[in-house]
Short mmCIF file of C-alpha atoms (C1' of nucleotides) in Angstrom, two decimals:
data_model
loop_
_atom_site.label_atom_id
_atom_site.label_comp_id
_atom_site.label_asym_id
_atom_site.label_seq_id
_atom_site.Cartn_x
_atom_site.Cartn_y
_atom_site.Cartn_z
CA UNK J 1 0.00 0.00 0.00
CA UNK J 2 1.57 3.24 -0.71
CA UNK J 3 1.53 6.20 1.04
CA UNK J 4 -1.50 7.71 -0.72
CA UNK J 5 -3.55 4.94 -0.12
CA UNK J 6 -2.64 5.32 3.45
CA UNK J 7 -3.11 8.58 3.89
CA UNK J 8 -7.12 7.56 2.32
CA UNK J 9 -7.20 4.65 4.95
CA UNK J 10 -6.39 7.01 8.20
CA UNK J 11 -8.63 9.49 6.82
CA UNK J 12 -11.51 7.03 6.65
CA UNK J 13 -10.71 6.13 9.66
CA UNK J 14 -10.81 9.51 11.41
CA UNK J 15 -14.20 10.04 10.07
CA UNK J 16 -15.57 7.33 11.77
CA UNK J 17 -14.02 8.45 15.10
CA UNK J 18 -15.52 11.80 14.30
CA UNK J 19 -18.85 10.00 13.70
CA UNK J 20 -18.72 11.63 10.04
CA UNK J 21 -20.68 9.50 6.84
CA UNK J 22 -18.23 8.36 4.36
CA UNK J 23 -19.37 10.15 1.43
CA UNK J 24 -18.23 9.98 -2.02
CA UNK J 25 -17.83 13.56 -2.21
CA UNK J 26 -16.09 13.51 0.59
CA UNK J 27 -13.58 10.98 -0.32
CA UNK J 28 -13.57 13.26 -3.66
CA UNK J 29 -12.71 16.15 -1.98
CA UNK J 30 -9.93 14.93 0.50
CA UNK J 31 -8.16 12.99 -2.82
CA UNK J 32 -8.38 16.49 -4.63
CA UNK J 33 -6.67 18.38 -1.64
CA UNK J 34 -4.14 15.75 -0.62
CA UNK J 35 -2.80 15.56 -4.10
CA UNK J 36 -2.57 19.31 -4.97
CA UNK J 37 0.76 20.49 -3.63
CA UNK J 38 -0.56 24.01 -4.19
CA UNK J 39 -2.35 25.86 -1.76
CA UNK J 40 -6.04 25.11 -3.39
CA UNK J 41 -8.96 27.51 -3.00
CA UNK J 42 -11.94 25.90 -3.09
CA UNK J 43 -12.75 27.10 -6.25
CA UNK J 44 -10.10 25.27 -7.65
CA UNK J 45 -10.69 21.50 -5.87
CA UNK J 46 -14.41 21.97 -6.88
CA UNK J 47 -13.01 21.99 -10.60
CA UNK J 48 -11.13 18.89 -9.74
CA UNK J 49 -13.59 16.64 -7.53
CA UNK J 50 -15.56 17.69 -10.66
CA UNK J 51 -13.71 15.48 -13.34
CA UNK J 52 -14.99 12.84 -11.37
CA UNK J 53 -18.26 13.58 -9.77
CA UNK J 54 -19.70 15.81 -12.57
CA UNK J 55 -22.26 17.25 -10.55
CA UNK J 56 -20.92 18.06 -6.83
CA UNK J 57 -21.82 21.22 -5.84
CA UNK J 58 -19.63 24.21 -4.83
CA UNK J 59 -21.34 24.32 -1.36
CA UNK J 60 -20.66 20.68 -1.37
CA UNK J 61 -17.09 21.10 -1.26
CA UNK J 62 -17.07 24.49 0.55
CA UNK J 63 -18.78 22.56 3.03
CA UNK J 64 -16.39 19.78 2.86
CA UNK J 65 -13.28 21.48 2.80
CA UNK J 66 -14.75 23.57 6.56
CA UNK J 67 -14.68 19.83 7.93
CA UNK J 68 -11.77 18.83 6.98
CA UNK J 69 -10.44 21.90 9.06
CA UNK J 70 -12.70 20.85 11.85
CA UNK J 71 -11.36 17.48 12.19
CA UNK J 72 -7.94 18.56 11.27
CA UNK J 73 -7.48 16.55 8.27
CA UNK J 74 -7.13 20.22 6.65
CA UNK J 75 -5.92 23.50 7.32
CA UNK J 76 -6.74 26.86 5.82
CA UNK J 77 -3.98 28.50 5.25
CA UNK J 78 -3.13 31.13 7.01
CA UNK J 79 -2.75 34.73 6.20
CA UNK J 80 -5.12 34.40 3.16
CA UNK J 81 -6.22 37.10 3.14
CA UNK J 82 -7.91 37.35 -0.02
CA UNK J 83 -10.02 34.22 -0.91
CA UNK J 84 -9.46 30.93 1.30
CA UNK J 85 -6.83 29.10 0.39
CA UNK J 86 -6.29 25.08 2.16
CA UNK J 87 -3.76 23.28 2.54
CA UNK J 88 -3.71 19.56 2.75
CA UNK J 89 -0.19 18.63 3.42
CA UNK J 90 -0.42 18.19 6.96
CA UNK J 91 3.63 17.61 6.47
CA UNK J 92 5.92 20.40 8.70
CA UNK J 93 6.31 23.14 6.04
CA UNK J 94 5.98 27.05 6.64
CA UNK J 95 4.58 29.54 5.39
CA UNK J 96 6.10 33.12 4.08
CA UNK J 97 3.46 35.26 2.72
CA UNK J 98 4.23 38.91 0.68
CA UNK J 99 1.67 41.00 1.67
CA UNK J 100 2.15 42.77 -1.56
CA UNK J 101 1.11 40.21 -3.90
CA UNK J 102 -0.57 37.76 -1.50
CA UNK J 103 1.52 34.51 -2.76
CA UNK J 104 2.46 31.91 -0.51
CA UNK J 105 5.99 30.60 -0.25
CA UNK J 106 6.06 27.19 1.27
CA UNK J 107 9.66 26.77 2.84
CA UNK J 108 11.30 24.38 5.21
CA UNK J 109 13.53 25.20 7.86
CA UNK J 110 14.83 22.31 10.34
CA UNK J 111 14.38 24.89 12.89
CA UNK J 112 11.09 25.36 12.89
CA UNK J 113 9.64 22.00 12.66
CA UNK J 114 8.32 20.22 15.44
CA UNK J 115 7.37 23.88 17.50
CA UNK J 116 5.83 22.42 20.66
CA UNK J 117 3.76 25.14 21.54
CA UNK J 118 3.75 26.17 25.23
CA UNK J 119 2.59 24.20 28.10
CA UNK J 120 -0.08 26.55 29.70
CA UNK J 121 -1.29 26.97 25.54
CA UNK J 122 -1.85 22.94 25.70
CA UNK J 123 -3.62 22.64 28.94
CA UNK J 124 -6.73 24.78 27.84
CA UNK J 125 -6.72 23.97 23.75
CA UNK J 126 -5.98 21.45 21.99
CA UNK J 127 -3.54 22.01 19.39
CA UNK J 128 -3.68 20.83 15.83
CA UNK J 129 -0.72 22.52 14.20
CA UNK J 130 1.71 25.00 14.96
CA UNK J 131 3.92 26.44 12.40
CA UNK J 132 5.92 29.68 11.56
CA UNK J 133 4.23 32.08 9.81
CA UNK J 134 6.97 35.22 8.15
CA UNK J 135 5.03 37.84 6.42
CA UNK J 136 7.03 40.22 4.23
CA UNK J 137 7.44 41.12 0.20
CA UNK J 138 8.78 38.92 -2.02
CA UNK J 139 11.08 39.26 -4.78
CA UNK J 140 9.24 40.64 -7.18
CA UNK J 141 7.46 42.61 -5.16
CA UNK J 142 10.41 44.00 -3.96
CA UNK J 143 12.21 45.53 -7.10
CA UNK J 144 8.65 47.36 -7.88
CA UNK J 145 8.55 48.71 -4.19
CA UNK J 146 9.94 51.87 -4.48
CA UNK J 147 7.12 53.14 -5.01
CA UNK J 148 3.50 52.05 -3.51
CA UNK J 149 0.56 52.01 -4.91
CA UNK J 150 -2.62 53.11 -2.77
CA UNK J 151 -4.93 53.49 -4.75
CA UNK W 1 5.14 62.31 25.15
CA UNK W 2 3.76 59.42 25.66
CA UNK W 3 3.60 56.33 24.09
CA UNK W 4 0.65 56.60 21.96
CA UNK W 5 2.25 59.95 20.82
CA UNK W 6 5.36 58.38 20.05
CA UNK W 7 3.81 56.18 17.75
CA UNK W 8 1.78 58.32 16.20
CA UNK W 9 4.99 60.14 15.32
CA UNK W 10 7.07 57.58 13.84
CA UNK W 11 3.89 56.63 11.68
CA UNK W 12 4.22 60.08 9.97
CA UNK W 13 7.53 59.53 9.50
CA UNK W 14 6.72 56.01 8.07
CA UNK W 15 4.64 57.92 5.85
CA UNK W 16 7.30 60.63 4.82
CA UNK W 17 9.47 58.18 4.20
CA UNK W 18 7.06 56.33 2.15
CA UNK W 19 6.10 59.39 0.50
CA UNK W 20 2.83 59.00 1.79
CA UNK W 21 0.36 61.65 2.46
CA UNK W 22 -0.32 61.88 6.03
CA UNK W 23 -4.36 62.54 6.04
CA UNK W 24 -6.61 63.00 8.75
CA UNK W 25 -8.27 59.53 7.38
CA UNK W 26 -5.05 57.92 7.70
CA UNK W 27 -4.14 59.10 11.04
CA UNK W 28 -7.36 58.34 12.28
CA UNK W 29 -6.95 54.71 10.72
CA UNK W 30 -4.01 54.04 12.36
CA UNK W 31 -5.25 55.42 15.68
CA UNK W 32 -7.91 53.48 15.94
CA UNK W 33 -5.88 50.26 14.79
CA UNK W 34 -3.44 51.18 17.24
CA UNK W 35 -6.06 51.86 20.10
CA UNK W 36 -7.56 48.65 19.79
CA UNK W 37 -6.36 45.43 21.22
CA UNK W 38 -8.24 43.29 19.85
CA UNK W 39 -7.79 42.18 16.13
CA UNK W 40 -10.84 44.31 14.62
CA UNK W 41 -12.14 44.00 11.24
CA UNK W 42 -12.31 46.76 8.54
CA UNK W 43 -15.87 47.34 9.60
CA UNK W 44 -15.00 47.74 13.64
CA UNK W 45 -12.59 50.26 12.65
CA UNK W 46 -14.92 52.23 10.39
CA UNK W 47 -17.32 52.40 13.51
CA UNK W 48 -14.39 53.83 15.45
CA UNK W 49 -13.19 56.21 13.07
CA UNK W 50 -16.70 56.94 12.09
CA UNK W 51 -17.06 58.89 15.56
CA UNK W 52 -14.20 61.54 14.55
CA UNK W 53 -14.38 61.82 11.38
CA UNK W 54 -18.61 61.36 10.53
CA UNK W 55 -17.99 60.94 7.00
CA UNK W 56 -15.33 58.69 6.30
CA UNK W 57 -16.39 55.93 3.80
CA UNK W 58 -15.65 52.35 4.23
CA UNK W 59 -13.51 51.83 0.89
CA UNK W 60 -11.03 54.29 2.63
CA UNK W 61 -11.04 52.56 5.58
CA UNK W 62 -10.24 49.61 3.58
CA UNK W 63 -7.57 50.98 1.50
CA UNK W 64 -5.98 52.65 4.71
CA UNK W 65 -5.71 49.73 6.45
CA UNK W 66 -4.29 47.88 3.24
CA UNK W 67 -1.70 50.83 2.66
CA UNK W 68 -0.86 50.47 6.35
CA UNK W 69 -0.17 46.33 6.28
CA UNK W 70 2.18 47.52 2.88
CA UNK W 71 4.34 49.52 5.11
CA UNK W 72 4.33 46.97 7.64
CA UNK W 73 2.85 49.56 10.12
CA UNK W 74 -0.05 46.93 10.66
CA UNK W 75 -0.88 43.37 9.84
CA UNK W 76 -3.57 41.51 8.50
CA UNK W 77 -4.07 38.54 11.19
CA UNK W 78 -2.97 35.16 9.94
CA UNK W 79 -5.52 32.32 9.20
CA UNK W 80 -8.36 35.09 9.49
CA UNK W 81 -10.35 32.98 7.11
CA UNK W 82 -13.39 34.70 7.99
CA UNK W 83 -13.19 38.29 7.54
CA UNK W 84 -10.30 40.32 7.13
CA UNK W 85 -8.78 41.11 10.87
CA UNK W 86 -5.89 43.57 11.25
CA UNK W 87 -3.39 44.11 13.97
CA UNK W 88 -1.74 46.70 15.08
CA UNK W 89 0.05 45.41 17.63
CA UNK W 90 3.79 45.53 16.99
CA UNK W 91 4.97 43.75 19.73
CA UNK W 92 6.39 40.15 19.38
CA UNK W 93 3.10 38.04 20.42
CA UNK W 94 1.34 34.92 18.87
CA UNK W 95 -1.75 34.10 17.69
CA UNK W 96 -3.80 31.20 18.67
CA UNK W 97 -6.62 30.26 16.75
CA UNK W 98 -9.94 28.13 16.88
CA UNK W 99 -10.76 26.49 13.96
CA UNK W 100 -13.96 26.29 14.82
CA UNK W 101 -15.20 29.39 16.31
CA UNK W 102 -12.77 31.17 14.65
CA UNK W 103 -11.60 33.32 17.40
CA UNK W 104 -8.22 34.45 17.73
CA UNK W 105 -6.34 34.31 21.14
CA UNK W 106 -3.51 36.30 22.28
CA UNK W 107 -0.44 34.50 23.79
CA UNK W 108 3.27 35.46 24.53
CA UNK W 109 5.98 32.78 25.21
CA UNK W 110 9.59 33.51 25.31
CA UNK W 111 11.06 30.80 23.48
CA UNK W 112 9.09 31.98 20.82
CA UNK W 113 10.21 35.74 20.30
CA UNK W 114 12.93 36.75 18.24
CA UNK W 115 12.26 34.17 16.03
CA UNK W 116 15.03 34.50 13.28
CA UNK W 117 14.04 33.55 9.33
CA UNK W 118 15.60 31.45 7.94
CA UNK W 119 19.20 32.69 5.75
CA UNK W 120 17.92 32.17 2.68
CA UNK W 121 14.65 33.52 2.84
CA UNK W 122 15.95 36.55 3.97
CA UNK W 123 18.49 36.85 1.29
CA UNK W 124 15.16 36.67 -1.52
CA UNK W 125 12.62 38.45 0.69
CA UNK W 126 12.32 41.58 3.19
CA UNK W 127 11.32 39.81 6.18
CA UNK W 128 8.82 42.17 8.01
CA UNK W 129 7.58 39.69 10.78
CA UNK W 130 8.04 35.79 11.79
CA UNK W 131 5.69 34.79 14.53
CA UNK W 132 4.17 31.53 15.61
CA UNK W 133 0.54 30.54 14.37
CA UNK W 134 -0.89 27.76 16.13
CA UNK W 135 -4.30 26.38 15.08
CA UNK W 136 -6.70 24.13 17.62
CA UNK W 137 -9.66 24.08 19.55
CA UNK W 138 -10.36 26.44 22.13
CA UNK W 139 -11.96 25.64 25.23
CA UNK W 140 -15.72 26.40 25.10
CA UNK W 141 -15.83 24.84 21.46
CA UNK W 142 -13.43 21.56 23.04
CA UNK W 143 -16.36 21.25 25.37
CA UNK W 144 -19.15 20.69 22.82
CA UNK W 145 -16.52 18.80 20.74
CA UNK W 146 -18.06 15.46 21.15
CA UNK W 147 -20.41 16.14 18.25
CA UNK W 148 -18.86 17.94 14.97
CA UNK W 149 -21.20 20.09 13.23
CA UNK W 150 -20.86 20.14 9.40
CA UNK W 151 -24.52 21.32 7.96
"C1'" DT U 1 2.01 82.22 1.20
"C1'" DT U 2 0.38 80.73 -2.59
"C1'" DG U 3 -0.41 77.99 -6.68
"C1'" DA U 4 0.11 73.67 -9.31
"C1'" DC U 5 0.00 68.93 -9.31
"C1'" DA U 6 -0.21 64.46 -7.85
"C1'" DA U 7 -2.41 61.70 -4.57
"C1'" DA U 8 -6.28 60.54 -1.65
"C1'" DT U 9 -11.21 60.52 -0.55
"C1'" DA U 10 -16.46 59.95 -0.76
"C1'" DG U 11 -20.00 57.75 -2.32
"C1'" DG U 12 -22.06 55.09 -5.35
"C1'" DT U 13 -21.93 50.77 -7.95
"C1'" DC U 14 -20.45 46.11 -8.79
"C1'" DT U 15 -18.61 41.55 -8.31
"C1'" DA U 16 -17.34 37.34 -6.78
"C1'" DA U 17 -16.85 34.41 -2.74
"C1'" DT U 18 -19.20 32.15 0.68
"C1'" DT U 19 -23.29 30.82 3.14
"C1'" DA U 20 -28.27 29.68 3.70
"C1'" DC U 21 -32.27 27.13 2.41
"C1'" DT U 22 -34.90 22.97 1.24
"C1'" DA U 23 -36.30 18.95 -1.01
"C1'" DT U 24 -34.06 14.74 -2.19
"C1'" DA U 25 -30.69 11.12 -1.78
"C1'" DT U 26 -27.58 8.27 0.80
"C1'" DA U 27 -24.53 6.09 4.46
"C1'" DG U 28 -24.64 3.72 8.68
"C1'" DT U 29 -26.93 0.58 11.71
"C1'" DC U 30 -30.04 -2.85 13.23
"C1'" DG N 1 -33.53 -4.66 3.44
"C1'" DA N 2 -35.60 -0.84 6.07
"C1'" DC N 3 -35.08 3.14 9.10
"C1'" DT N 4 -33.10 7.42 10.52
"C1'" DA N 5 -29.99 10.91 10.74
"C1'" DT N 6 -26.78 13.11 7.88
"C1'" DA N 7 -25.14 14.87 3.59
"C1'" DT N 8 -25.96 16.61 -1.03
"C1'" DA N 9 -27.54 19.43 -5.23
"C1'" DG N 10 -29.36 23.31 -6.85
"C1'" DT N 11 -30.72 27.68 -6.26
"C1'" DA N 12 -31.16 31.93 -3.89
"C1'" DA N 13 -29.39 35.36 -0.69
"C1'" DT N 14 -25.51 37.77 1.66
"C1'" DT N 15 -21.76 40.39 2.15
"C1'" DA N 16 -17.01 41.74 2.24
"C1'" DG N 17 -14.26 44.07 -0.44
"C1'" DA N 18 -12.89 46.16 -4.98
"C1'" DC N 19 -13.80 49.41 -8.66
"C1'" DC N 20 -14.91 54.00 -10.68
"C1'" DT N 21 -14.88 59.01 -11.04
"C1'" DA N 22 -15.62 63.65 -9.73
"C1'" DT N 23 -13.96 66.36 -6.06
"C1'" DT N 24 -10.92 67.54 -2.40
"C1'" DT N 25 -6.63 67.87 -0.08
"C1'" DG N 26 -1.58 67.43 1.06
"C1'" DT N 27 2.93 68.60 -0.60
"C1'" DC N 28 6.46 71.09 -2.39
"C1'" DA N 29 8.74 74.67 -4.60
"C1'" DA N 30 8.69 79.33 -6.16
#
DNA sequence: TTGACAAATAGGTCTAATTACTATATAGTC
DNA sequence: GACTATATAGTAATTAGACCTATTTGTCAA
C-alpha cells in the first residue's frame, strides 16, 4: 500500500471516530486536496472533484473542505487574506506570505519543525498545528517597491 | 510624550518616508488600529473612526488599512479565514486560533520571540515579521466537541 | 504664502466568494 | 432490506471588499 492509499485509509478512519458519513464527495474532496501540492482555493478543488463527480456542488465542497479543518485533516492556510486558500499537506512546512502580492511561499527550515507550543497553551486547547508564519514582500514585489501604490 | 504619541509620530515619518500623504483619514486609521487590542475588522474600525471623522467611507477605511499592512505599520491577522482582521500590535506576540469558532487568542511565550528567518529567505525576501501561528480548539468549542457540526 | 500637481477621498456601484435554504438522496446501523 | 440521521444538489441570498470618477486635499517649490 503506498503512502497515498494510506493517507485515504487514516482518513476514513478519522471520520468514523468523528462519527462523520463516508461520502463519495467527501472521499472526492480529500483525494483532490491531498494531491494538490498548491495551496487550493476551493474554487479550484471543486473543478477537480468535478472530473470525477460531474455534478458536486460548490457548497458541497465548501462545506467539505470547513470539515476537513474541523477534524484537522485540513488546514486553511493562514494569512489568506484574499479568498481561502487550504492546505492539505499536513507535512511540517511554513509559510512566508508577501503582503504585496498575496503569494504563498512554502519553505522548510529544520528549525522550525516540530514547534511544541507552550505548556499553559496545551492545557486549555488542543492544538492541531503549529507552524511559523513570516510575512514580508517577495522578490518581485520587492524591485517594484519603491514606489507604492494606494490606490 | 507618551507612548501613543510616540507612535503616532514615527507613523508620519513612516509615511514621509514612504512618500505618503499623512491625512486626517489615515491618522485616524491608524489610531484606531493602534487603540484597539483586539484584532478588529475593517468594519470595527470604520465604527471607530466613524465617531471623529462622521464621513469617512468604508472603501477608505479599507484601503488605509491595506496601505498600512504595505508599510508593515499593521498586519492583516494570519488564518483570518473569515473576515479580514488587522493588527496593530507591533509587539512580538502569537496568535492562537480556533478552527472552529474562529476566534483568535492572544499569547506570549519567550522561546518563541525573536524568532530569526531562515538565511535564505531573507536573502530573496524583506522579512517584516516571523511569529508563531498555532491552530486548535479552544476551550468552550473543546467542550461541545463530542459532536462535529458540518450542515 | 500661494499655486500647481499628484495623490487621496467619498460615495455610489459592482462583483465574486461564501453561506443559507430545502427537497431529495444516501450512508450507517439494526 | 428498512429506518433514521446526515449529507448533497441546486438555487437563492448575503456580504465583504474592490472598482470607478468627480472632487478635495496634502505637498512642495517658487
Amino acid at each position: 500500500m503506498n503512502n497515498f492509499d494510506k493517507k485515504i485509509e487514516s482518513f476514513y478512519g478519522l471520520c468514523r471516530q468523528k462519527r462523520l458519513k463516508i461520502t463519495p464527495q467527501r472521499i472526492e474532496v480529500y483525494k483532490a486536496l491531498m494531491s494538490s501540492d498548491e495551496h487550493p482555493s476551493a474554487e479550484t478543488v471543486y473543478k477537480k472533484v468535478k472530473k470525477n463527480l460531474p455534478n458536486v456542488s460548490l457548497d458541497t465542497v465548501n462545506r467539505t473542505l470547513n470539515t476537513l479543518s474541523l477534524i484537522g485533516a485540513a488546514f486553511v492556510v493562514e494569512g489568506s487574506g484574499d479568498v481561502k486558500r487550504f492546505d492539505g499537506n499536513l507535512e511540517n512546512h511554513q509559510h512566508f506570505k508577501c503582503v504585496k502580492c498575496k503569494k504563498i511561499f512554502d519553505f522548510q527550515h529544520n528549525a522550525f519543525e516540530n514547534i511544541k507550543a507552550p505548556e499553559e497553551l496545551g492545557h486549555k486547547f488542543k492544538v492541531l498545528r503549529a507552524t511559523v508564519y513570516i510575512e514580508g514582500l517577495c522578490q518581485s514585489c520587492l524591485e517594484k517597491e519603491n514606489k507604492i501604490q494606494t490606490n
